[in-house]
Structure formats: structure tokens, C-alpha cells
Short mmCIF file of C-alpha atoms in Angstrom, two decimals:
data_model
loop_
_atom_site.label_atom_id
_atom_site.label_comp_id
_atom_site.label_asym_id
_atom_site.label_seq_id
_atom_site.Cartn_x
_atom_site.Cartn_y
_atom_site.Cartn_z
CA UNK A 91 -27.92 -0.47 2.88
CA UNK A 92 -26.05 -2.48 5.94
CA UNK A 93 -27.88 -2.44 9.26
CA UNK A 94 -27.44 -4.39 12.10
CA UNK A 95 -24.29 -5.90 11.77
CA UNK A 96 -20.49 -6.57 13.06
CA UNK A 97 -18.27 -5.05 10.73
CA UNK A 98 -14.10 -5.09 10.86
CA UNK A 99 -12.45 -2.31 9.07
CA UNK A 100 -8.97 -3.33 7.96
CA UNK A 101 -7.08 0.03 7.52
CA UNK A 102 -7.69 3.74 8.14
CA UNK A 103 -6.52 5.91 5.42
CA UNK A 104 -9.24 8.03 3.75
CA UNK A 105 -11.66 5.32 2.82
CA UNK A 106 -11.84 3.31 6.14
CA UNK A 107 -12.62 6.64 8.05
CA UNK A 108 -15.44 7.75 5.84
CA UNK A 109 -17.50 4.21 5.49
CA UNK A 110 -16.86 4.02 9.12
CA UNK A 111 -18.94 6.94 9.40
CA UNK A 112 -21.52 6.08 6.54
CA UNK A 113 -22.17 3.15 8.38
CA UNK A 114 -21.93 4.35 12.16
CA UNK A 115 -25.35 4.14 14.23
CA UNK A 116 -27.07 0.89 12.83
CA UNK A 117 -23.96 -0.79 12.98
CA UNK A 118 -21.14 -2.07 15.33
CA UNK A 119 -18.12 -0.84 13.83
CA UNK A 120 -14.17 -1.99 14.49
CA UNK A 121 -11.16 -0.26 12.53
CA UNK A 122 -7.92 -1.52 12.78
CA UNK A 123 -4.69 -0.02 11.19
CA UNK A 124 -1.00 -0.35 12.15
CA UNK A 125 -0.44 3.09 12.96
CA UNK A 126 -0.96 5.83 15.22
CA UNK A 127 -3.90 7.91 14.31
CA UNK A 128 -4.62 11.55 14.98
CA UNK A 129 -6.63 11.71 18.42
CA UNK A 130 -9.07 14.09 17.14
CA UNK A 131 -10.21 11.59 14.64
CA UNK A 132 -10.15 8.74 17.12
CA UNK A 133 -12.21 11.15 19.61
CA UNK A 134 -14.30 11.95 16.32
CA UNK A 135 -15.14 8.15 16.02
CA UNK A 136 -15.05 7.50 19.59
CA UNK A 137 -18.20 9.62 19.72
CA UNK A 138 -19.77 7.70 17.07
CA UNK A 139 -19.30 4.43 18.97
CA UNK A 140 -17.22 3.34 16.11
CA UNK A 141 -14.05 1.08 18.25
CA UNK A 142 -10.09 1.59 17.10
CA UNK A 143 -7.72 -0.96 17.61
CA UNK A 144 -3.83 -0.12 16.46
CA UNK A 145 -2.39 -3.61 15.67
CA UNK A 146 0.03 -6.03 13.87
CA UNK A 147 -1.89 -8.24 13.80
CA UNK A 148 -5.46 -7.77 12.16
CA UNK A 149 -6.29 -11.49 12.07
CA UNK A 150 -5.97 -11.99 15.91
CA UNK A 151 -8.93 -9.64 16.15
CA UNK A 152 -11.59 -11.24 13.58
CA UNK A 153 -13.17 -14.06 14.72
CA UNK A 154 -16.67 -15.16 13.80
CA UNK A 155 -19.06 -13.29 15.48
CA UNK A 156 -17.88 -10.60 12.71
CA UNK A 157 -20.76 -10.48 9.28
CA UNK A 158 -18.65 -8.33 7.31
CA UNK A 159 -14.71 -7.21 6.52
CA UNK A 160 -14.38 -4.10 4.75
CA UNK A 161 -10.45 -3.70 3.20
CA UNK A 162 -8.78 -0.80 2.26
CA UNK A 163 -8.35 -1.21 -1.18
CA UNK A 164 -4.39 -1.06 -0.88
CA UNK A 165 -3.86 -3.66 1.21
CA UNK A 166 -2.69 -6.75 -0.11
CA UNK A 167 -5.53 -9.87 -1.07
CA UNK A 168 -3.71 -11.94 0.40
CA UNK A 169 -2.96 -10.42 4.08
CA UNK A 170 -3.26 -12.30 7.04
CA UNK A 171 -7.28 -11.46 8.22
CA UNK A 172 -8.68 -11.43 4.38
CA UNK A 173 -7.50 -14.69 4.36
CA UNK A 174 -8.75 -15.65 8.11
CA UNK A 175 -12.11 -14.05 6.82
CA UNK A 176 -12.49 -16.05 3.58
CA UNK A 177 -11.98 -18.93 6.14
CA UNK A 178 -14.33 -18.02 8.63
CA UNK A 179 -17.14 -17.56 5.42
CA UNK A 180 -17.21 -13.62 5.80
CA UNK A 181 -17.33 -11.27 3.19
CA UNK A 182 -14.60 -9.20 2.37
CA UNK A 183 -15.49 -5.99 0.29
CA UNK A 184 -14.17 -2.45 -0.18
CA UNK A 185 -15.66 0.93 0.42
CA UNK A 186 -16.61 1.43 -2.80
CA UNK A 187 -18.63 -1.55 -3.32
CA UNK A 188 -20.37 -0.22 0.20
CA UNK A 189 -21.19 3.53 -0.53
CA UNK A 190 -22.33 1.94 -3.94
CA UNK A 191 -25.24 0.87 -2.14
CA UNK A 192 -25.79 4.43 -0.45
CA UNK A 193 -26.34 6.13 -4.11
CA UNK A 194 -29.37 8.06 -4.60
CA UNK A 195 -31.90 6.90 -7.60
CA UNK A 196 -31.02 7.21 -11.45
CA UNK A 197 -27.59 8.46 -10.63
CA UNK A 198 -25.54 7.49 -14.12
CA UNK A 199 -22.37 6.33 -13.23
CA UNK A 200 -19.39 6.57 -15.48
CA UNK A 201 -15.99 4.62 -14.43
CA UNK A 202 -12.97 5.10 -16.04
CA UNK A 203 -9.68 2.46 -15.20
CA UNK A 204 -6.69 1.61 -17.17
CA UNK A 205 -2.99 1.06 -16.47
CA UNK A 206 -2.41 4.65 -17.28
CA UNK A 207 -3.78 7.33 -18.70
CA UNK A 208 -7.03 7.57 -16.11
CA UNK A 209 -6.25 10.73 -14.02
CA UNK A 210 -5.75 12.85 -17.05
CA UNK A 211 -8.92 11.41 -19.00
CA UNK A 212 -10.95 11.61 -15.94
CA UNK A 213 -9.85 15.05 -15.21
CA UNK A 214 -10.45 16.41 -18.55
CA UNK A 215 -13.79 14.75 -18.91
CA UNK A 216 -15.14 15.96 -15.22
CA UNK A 217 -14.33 19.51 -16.19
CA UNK A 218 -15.54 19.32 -19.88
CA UNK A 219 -19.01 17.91 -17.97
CA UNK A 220 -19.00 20.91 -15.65
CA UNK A 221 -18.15 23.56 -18.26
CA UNK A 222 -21.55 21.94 -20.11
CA UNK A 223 -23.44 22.56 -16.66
CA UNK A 224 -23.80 18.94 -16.44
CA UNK A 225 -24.95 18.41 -12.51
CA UNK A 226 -21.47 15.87 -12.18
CA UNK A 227 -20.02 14.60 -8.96
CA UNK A 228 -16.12 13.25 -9.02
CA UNK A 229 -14.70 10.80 -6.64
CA UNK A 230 -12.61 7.68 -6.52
CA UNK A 231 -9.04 7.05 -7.07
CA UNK A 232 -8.74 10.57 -8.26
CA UNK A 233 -8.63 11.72 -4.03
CA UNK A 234 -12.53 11.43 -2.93
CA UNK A 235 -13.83 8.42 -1.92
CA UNK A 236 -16.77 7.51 -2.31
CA UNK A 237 -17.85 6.71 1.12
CA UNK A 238 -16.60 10.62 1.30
CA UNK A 239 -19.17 12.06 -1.63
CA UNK A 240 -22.01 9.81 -1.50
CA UNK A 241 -24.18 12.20 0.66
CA UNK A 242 -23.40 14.86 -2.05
CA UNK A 243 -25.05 12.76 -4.89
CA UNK A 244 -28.02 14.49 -6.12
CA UNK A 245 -30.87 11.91 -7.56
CA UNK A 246 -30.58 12.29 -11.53
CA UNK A 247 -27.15 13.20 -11.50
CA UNK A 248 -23.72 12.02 -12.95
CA UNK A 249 -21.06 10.27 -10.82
CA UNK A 250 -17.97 9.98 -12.05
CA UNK A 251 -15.15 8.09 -10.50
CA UNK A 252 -11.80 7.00 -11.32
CA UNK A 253 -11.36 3.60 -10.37
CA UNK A 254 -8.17 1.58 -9.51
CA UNK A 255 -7.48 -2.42 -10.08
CA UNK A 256 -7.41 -2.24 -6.18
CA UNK A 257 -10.54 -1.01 -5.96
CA UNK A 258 -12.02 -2.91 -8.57
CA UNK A 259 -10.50 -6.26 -6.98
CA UNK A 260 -13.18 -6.72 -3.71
CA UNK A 261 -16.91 -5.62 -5.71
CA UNK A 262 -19.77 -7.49 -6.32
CA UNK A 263 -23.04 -5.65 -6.92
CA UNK A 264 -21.14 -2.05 -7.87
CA UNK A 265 -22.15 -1.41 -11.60
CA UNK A 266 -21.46 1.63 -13.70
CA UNK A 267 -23.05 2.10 -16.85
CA UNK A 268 -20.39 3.81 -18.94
CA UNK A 269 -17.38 2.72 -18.75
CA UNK A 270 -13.59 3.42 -19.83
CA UNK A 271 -10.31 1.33 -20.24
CA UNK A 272 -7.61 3.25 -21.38
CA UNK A 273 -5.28 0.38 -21.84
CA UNK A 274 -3.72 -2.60 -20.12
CA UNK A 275 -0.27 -3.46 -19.03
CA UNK A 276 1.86 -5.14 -16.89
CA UNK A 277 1.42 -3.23 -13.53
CA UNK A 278 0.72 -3.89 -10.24
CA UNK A 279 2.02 -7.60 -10.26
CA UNK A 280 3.12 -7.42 -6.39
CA UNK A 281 -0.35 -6.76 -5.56
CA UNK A 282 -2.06 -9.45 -7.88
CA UNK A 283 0.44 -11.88 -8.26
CA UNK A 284 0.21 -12.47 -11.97
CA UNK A 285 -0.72 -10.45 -15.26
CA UNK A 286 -3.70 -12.65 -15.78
CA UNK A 287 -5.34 -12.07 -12.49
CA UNK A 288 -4.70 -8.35 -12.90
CA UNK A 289 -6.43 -8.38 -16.51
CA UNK A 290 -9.20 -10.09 -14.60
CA UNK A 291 -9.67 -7.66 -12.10
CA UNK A 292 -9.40 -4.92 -14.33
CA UNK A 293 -12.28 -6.65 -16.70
CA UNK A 294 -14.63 -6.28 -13.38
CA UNK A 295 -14.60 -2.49 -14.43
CA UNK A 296 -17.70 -4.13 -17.15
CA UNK A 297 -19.22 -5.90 -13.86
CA UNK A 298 -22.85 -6.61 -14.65
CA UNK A 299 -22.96 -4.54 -17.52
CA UNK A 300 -26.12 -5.17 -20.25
CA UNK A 301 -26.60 -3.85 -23.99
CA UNK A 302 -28.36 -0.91 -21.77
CA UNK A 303 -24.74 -0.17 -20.74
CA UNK A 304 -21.87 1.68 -22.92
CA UNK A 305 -17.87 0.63 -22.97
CA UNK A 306 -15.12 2.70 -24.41
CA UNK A 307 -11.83 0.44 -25.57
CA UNK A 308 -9.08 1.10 -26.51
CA UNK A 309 -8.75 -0.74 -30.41
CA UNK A 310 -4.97 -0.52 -30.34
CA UNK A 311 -4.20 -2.46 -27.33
CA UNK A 312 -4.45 -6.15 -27.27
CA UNK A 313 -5.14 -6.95 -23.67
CA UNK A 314 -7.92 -4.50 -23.87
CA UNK A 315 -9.36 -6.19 -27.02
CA UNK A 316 -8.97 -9.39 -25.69
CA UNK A 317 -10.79 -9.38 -22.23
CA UNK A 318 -13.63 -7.00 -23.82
CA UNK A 319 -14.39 -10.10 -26.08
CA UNK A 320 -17.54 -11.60 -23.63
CA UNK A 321 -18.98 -8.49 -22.39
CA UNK A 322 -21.99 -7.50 -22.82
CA UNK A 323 -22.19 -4.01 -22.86
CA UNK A 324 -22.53 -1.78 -26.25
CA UNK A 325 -18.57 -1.01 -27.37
CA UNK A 326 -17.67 2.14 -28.82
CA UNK A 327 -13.88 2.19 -29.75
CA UNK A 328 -11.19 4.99 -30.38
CA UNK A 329 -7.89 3.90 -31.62
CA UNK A 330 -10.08 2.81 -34.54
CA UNK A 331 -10.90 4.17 -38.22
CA UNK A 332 -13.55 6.08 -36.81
CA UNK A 333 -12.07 7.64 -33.41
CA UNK A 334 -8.80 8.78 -33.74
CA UNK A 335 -5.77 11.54 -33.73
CA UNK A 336 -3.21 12.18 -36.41
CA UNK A 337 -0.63 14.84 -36.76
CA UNK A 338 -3.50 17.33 -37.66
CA UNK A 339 -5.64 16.69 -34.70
CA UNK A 340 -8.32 14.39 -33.03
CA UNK A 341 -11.43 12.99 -35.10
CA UNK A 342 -14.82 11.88 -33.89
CA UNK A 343 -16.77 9.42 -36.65
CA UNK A 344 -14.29 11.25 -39.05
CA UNK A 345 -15.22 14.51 -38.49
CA UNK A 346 -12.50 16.99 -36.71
CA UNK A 347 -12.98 18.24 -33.60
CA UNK A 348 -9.87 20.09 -32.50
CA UNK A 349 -6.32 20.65 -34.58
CA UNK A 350 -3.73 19.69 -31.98
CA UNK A 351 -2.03 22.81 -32.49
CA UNK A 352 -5.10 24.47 -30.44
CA UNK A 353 -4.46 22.01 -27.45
CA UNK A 354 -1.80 23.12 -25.10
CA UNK A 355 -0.72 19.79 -23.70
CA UNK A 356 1.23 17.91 -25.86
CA UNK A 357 2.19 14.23 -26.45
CA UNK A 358 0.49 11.03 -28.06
CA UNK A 359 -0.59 9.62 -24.65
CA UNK A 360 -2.66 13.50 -23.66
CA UNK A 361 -3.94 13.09 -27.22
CA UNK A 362 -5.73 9.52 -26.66
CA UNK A 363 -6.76 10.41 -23.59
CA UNK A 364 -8.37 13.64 -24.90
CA UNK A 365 -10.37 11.10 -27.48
CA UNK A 366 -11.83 9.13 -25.25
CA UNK A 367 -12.85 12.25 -22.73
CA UNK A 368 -14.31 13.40 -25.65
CA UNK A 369 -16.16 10.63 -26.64
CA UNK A 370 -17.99 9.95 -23.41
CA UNK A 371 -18.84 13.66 -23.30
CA UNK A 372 -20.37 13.23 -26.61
CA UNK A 373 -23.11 11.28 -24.39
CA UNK A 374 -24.10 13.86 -22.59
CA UNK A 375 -23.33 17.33 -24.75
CA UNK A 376 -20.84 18.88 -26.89
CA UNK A 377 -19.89 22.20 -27.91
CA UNK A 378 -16.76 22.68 -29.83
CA UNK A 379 -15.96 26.25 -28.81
CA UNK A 380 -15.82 25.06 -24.96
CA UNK A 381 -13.85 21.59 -26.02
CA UNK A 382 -11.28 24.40 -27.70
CA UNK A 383 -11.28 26.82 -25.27
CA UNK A 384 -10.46 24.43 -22.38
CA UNK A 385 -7.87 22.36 -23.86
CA UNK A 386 -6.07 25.54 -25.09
CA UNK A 387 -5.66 26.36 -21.16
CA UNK A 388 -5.65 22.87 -19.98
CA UNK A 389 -1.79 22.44 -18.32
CA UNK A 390 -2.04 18.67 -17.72
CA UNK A 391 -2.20 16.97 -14.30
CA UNK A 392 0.13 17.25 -11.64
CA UNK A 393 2.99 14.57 -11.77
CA UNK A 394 2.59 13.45 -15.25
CA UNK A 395 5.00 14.93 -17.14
CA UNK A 396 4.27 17.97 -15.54
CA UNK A 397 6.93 20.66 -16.06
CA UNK A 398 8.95 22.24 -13.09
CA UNK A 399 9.94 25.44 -13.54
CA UNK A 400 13.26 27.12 -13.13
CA UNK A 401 15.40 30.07 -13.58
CA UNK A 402 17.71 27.69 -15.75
CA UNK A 403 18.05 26.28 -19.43
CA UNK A 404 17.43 23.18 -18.40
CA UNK A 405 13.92 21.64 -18.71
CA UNK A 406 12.56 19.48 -15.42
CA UNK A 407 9.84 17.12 -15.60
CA UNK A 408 8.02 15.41 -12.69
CA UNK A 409 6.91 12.64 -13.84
CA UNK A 410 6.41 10.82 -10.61
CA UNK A 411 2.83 9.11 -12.08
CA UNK A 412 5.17 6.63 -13.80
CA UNK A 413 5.11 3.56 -12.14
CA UNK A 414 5.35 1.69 -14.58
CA UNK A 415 7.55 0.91 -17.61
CA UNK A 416 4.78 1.53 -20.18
CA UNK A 417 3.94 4.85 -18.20
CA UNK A 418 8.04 5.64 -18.84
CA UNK A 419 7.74 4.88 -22.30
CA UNK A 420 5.65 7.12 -22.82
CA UNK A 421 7.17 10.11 -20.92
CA UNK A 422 10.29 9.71 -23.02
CA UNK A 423 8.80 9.57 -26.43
CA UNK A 424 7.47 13.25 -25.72
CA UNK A 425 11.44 14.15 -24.78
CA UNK A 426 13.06 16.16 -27.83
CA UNK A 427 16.81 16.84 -26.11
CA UNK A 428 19.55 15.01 -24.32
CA UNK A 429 17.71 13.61 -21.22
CA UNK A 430 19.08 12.81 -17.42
CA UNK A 431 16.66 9.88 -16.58
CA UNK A 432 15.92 9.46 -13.00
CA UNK A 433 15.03 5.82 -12.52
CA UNK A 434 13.35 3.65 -9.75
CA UNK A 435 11.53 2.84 -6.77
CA UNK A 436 9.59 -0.15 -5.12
CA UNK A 437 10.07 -3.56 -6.52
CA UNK A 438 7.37 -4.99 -8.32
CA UNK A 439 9.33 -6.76 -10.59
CA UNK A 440 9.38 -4.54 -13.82
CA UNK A 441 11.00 -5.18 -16.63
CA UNK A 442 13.22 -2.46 -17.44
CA UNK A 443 14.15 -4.06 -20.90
CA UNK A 444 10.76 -2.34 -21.88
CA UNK A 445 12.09 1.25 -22.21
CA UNK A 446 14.97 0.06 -24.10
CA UNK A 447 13.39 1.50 -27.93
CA UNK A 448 12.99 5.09 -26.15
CA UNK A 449 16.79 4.77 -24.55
CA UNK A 450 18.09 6.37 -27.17
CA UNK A 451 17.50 9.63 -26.09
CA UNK A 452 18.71 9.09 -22.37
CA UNK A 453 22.45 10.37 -21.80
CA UNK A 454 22.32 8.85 -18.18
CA UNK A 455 19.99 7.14 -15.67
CA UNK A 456 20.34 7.73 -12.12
CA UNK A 457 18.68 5.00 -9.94
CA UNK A 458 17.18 5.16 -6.83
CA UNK A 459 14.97 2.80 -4.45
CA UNK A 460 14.68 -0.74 -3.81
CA UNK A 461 15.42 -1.91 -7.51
CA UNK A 462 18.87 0.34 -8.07
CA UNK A 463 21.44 -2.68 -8.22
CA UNK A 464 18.80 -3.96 -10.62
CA UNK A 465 18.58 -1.28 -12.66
CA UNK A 466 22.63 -0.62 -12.87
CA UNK A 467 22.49 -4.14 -14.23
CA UNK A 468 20.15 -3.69 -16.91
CA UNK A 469 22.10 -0.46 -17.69
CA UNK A 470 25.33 -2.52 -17.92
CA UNK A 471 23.97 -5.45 -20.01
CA UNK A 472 22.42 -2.81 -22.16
CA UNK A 473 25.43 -0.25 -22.87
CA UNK A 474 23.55 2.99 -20.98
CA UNK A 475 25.52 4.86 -18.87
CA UNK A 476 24.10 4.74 -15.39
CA UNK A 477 24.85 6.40 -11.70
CA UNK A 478 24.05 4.78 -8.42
CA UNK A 479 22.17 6.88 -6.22
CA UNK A 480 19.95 5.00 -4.33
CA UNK A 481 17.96 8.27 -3.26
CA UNK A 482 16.35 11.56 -4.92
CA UNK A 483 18.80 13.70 -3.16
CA UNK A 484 21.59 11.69 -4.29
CA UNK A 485 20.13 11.70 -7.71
CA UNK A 486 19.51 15.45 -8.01
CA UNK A 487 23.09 15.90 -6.00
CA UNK A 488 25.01 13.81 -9.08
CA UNK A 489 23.16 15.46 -11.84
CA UNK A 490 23.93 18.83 -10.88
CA UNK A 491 27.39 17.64 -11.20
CA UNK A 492 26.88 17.06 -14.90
CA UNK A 493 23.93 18.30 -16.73
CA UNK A 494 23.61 21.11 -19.27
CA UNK A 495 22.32 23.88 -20.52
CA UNK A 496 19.39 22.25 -23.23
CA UNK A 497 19.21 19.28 -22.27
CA UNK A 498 15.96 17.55 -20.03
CA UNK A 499 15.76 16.54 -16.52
CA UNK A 500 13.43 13.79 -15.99
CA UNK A 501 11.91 12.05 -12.96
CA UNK A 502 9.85 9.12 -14.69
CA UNK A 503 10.71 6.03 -12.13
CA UNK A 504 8.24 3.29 -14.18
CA UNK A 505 8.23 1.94 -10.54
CA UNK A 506 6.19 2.76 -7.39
CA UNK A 507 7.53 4.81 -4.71
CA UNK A 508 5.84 2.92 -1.52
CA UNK A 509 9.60 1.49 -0.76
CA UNK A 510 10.55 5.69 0.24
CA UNK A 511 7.80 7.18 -0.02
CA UNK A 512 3.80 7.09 1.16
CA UNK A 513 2.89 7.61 -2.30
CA UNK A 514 3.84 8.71 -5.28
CA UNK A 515 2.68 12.73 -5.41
CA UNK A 516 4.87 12.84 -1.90
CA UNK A 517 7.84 11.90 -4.36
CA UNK A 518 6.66 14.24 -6.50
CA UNK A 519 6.54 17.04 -4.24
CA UNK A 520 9.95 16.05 -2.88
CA UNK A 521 11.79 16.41 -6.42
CA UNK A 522 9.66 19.62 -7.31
CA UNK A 523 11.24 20.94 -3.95
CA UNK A 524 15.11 19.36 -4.74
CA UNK A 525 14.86 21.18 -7.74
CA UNK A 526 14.06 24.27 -6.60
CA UNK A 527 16.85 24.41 -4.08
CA UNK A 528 19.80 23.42 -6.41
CA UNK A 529 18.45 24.91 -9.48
CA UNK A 530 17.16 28.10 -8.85
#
């Protein structure tokens, strides 16, 4: 636990407002954020002797009569006061790695990260726990922090928590002891600067593991393989010849345990995340009749892949989640008809030339955001027909113009949407709502 020391905040969001108030009473407390915030909350914190400051200019306020910095995970490692703090020997760490240190006794801990797939396998796997009364808490990534759920943490219980590379980048003593990497990719490059120090950061999801500790990897991809080499945790794989899914359905040491055709989400990437939810529940129970039951009613998570209705024979997907190209990829291998790509966002420097074995199906992109000169390019170079649009509206606008009956609608951007948009479920929302206006 902290007591008795100077602490700066940098950011507000969810996760600086809750340690601020794990941490208010023993401790004198600064947050500082760019923006406006509600004056409730500020009255809220106010009370709690907990000090705001709105500023450009975080570093101007650190100096060294400050022990500890506390960054929201998604500001950059490299801003202006982390940088001032690493000079001025103070420790910069994230909520997480704080409320970590609030947990109750013999909590187990399971962590699940990867360059896609974690939502889905962390949703499946919390309800799976809950429909086999196992006492589970979920937080994270997923929309809780943890600095928000710690108090609800019973002693004994299971904590599970979706983890991002941001939030993996600033621990130290946090430790699960299961954890889960669906994959690696390229991803997240703006925030990390290269692929290597992203694989790195990513790798800290085995931080201080021991024998006494489980991993789940992914056997088919390399990256995963690679930087799982050293650690020292025991590894149980699925990709593998014992944990795996074929056209029949998904197998557990060889034995089947569902037939796809009783799971109601479809799609190679839902199946491999359905393994590995499965095999982590196999540590704690498993009954096959509540594995079937649930998956057979299971619609998938909102904004990945997740289908819009309509009053129209045209099939929408909001696929907002995708922002990335290997996160595209996979959205269009599940597409089965003519499809109206919508394409684009923040740059981070993707490569578009990823997508281009799963192009075949796309009868236009539209591009919006930062990178739509760069994606008419690669368009161009590459023979795919492709519409300027810059925006959602625009998009939507030009493919009402032109799409039929049976054919697909997809938003699947394989960027980030922070150039437009706050995040990416508010783009989400946005094309769910553009949809419904000029297609029903």
C-alpha cells in the first residue's frame, strides 16, 4: 500500500479518478489533464483533498518534491513529464500496477492480452466462470479499472482482467498467475515506437511468473512462440496437436467438446478464441452442457464483426474493433458476398499491403481519416477500386449511391479512430446510427 507520499496523476479518464480516490487520505494527491472536467467530480475530489490542475503542460508542474507519477495508461511513454520524471529519479507507474497492491489475499489472477482477439476471449471466459458459480471479478481494459473494482475483490476469489500493451508498459511488482496471449502483431507502433519494444511490453504480461504459474500461447503464431521462449511459467498451448478446431468443431487433449455447428458465432478468429476460454476454464470447472448452451446464445461482442441490423438485403457489419490490419484480415475472411470496405482512421503507420490476400472479395474501399490519401494510393498501386471520403458520413453517403441488394457492408478500418473519434466504440456507435438513418 502507498502512504505518506506526493503523488502526480497525469490524466483523468476513468483510471486517474479512481486511484485518486484509492489513494486519497494518506496521501497528497495532484491530477492533471488537458481538459475541462465535470465540476461535480472536481467538487467530488475537492472534498477528498485530492488537487486538479487543467494544463498543457504537465511537466511544468512536477518537480522533485513529487515520490511518485502515476500515468494514464494511454498517454504516450515518451510525453513531456514521464520524461521530466525519469529525470528527476521518480517512478512512473500506472493504476494497475497501484490497485495491484490493494488486492485482498489468495485472489488468483488470470490476465489475458494479445493484439486481438482479448475482448471476445475474456468475455466468453468471465461468463463461462460465472455460469460455473465461480466467485469471479472482471476488470481492466474490458471498461473497469482496477483502481474501480479492487474494493469488490473478495479474499479467495478470481480476478480476471483484460489487459492492454498500455497497461502492461509502466508495471513492476503486478503478477498474474494464469495468463493468456492470443497472438502478436504489428499494432500500436505510434505508441511504442517499434515492433520489438511492443513484443517486449507485451511479454511483461508473464512478469514474475514461476513453474507455480500457468501460460496459454498461441502455437501458430511466431512472435508469440518466440518471446514465450525464457519464461518460466508452465505453457499449455492451443493451436497445437492437442488444442485445436477443425471444420467439425473445437478439441481439448483430442477429445471434442463442442461441434461448431452448436456455436452461434461464427468465424476462425471466435473459434480460437473459444479454445483458449475454454482451456483456462478447464482450471477451474467444466461442464459441457453449460459450454453448449452458452455458446449457442452467445452473439459476439459489440464492434467486432458485430452485425447491424436493417430492414434491407444488404448485410452491415461494425467492425470498428479493427485497428489493425491483422484485425481486418480477419473480418474479411468471414465475408461470403461482394463487400463495400470502409477503410481508415488514425495514422500509425499500417501497412495496408497486409489485407491484400483477403482483397479479393472487396468490390470497393471507401477511406476515411488521417491515412485516406494513403490508402487511395495503395488502392491505386494495387488495382482496387477505391472512393475518397475522408469521413463516415461521406462514406455511408457514397455507398448508398452504389451498393446492392446481397452484397456486405463493412466497417473494418485496421486503423485507430483517435484522429475523429475518442475511441473506437464512439465510431462504432456513429456508423450503427448512419446506418440506421439511410438504410432503414
Amino acid at each position: 500500500m502507498i502512504e505518506n507520499k506526493k503523488i502526480l496523476i497525469l490524466g483523468m479518464a476513468k483510471s486517474g479518478y479512481y486511484v485518486s480516490k484509492l489513494l486519497a487520505g494518506n496521501n497528497e494527491i495532484v491530477i492533471t489533464d488537458k481538459k475541462e472536467q465535470d465540476e461535480n467530480i472536481l467538487k467530488e475530489l475537492n472534498d477528498l483533498n485530492i488537487k486538479f490542475i487543467q494544463s498543457d503542460t504537465a511537466e511544468d508542474i512536477i518537480d522533485g518534491s513529487f515520490d511518485l507519477l502515476i500515468k494514464n495508461p494511454g498517454i504516450l511513454p515518451f510525453h513531456p513529464c514521464v520524461k521530466k520524471a525519469h529525470e528527476l529519479n521518480i517512478e512512473v507507474v500506472n493504476e494497475m500496477e497501484v490497485s495491484y497492491h490493494y488486492l485482498p489475499n489468495n485472489v488468483k489472477i488470470i490476465g489475458i492480452t494479445g493484439s486481438n482477439g482479448k475482448t471476445t476471449t475474456t468475455t466468453i471466459l468471465y461468463n463461462l466462470l460465472k455460469l460455473h458459480n465461480i466467485n469471479v471479478t472482471l476488470g481492466g481494459n474490458i471498461g473497469y479499472p482496477l483502481s474501480q473494482i479492487v474494493n469488490n475483490v473478495k479474499e479467495n476469489s478470481v480476478l480476471l482482467l483484460e489487459i492492454s500493451d498500455h497497461q502492461l508498459y509502466n508495471i513492476k511488482d503486478f503478477k498474474t498467475d494464469i495468463s493468456v496471449l492470443t497472438n502478436i502483431c504489428p499494432t500500436h507502433l505510434d505508441y511504442h515506437g517499434t515492433y520489438e519494444s511492443y513484443v517486449n511490453t507485451k511479454k511483461k504480461i508473464f512478469n514474475r511468473h514461476s513453474n507455480l504459474d500457468k501460460s496459454f500461447i498461441n502455437f501458430k503464431n511466431e512472435d508469440s512462440m518466440n518471446i514465450t521462449k525464457d519464461i518460466k511459467s508452465t505453457k499449455i498451448y492451443f493451436n497445437n496437436e492437442n488444442n485445436y478446431y477443425n471444420d467439425e468443431g473445437i478439441y481439448i487433449d483430442n477429445e471434442l467438446i463442442i461441434k461448431l455447428d452448436d456455436i452461434k458465432i461464427k468465424g476462425t478468429h471466435n473459434y480460437e478464441n473459444i479454445l483458449v476460454a475454454l482451456l483456462v476454464l478447464k482450471e477451474f470447472a467444466f461442464n459441457k452442457e453449460i459450454i453448449k448452451d452458452y455458446l449457442s446464445k452467445f452473439n459476439g461482442v459489440e464492434h467486432r464483426i458485430e452485425i447491424v441490423e436493417t430492414n434491407t438485403n444488404i448485410d452491415f457489419y461494425n467492425d470498428s474493433k479493427a485497428t489493425n490490419p491483422t484485425s481486418t484480415i480477419t473480418a474479411l475472411k468471414t465475408m461470403k458476398k461482394p463487400t463495400h470496405l470502409i477503410l481508415g482512421g488514425m495514422e500509425r503507420y499500417q501497412d495496408f499491403n497486409e489485407l491484400n490476400s483477403e482483397m479479393n472479395i472487396v468490390k470497393c474501399i471507401y477511406a476515411i481519416g488521417e491515412v485516406t490519401d494513403r490508402i487511395y494510393e495503395y488502392a491505386t498501386l494495387n488495382n482496387l477500386k477505391c472512393v475518397k471520403c475522408y469521413t463516415l458520413f461521406e462514406a455511408i453517403k457514397k455507398i448508398k449511391e452504389s451498393v446492392k441488394d446481397n452484397e456486405i457492408v463493412l466497417l473494418s478500418p485496421a486503423s485507430a479512430s483517435q484522429d475523429q473519434y475518442d475511441k473506437f466504440e464512439t465510431r462504432g456507435n456513429e456508423f450503427k446510427k448512419l446506418v440506421a438513418k439511410y438504410f432503414n
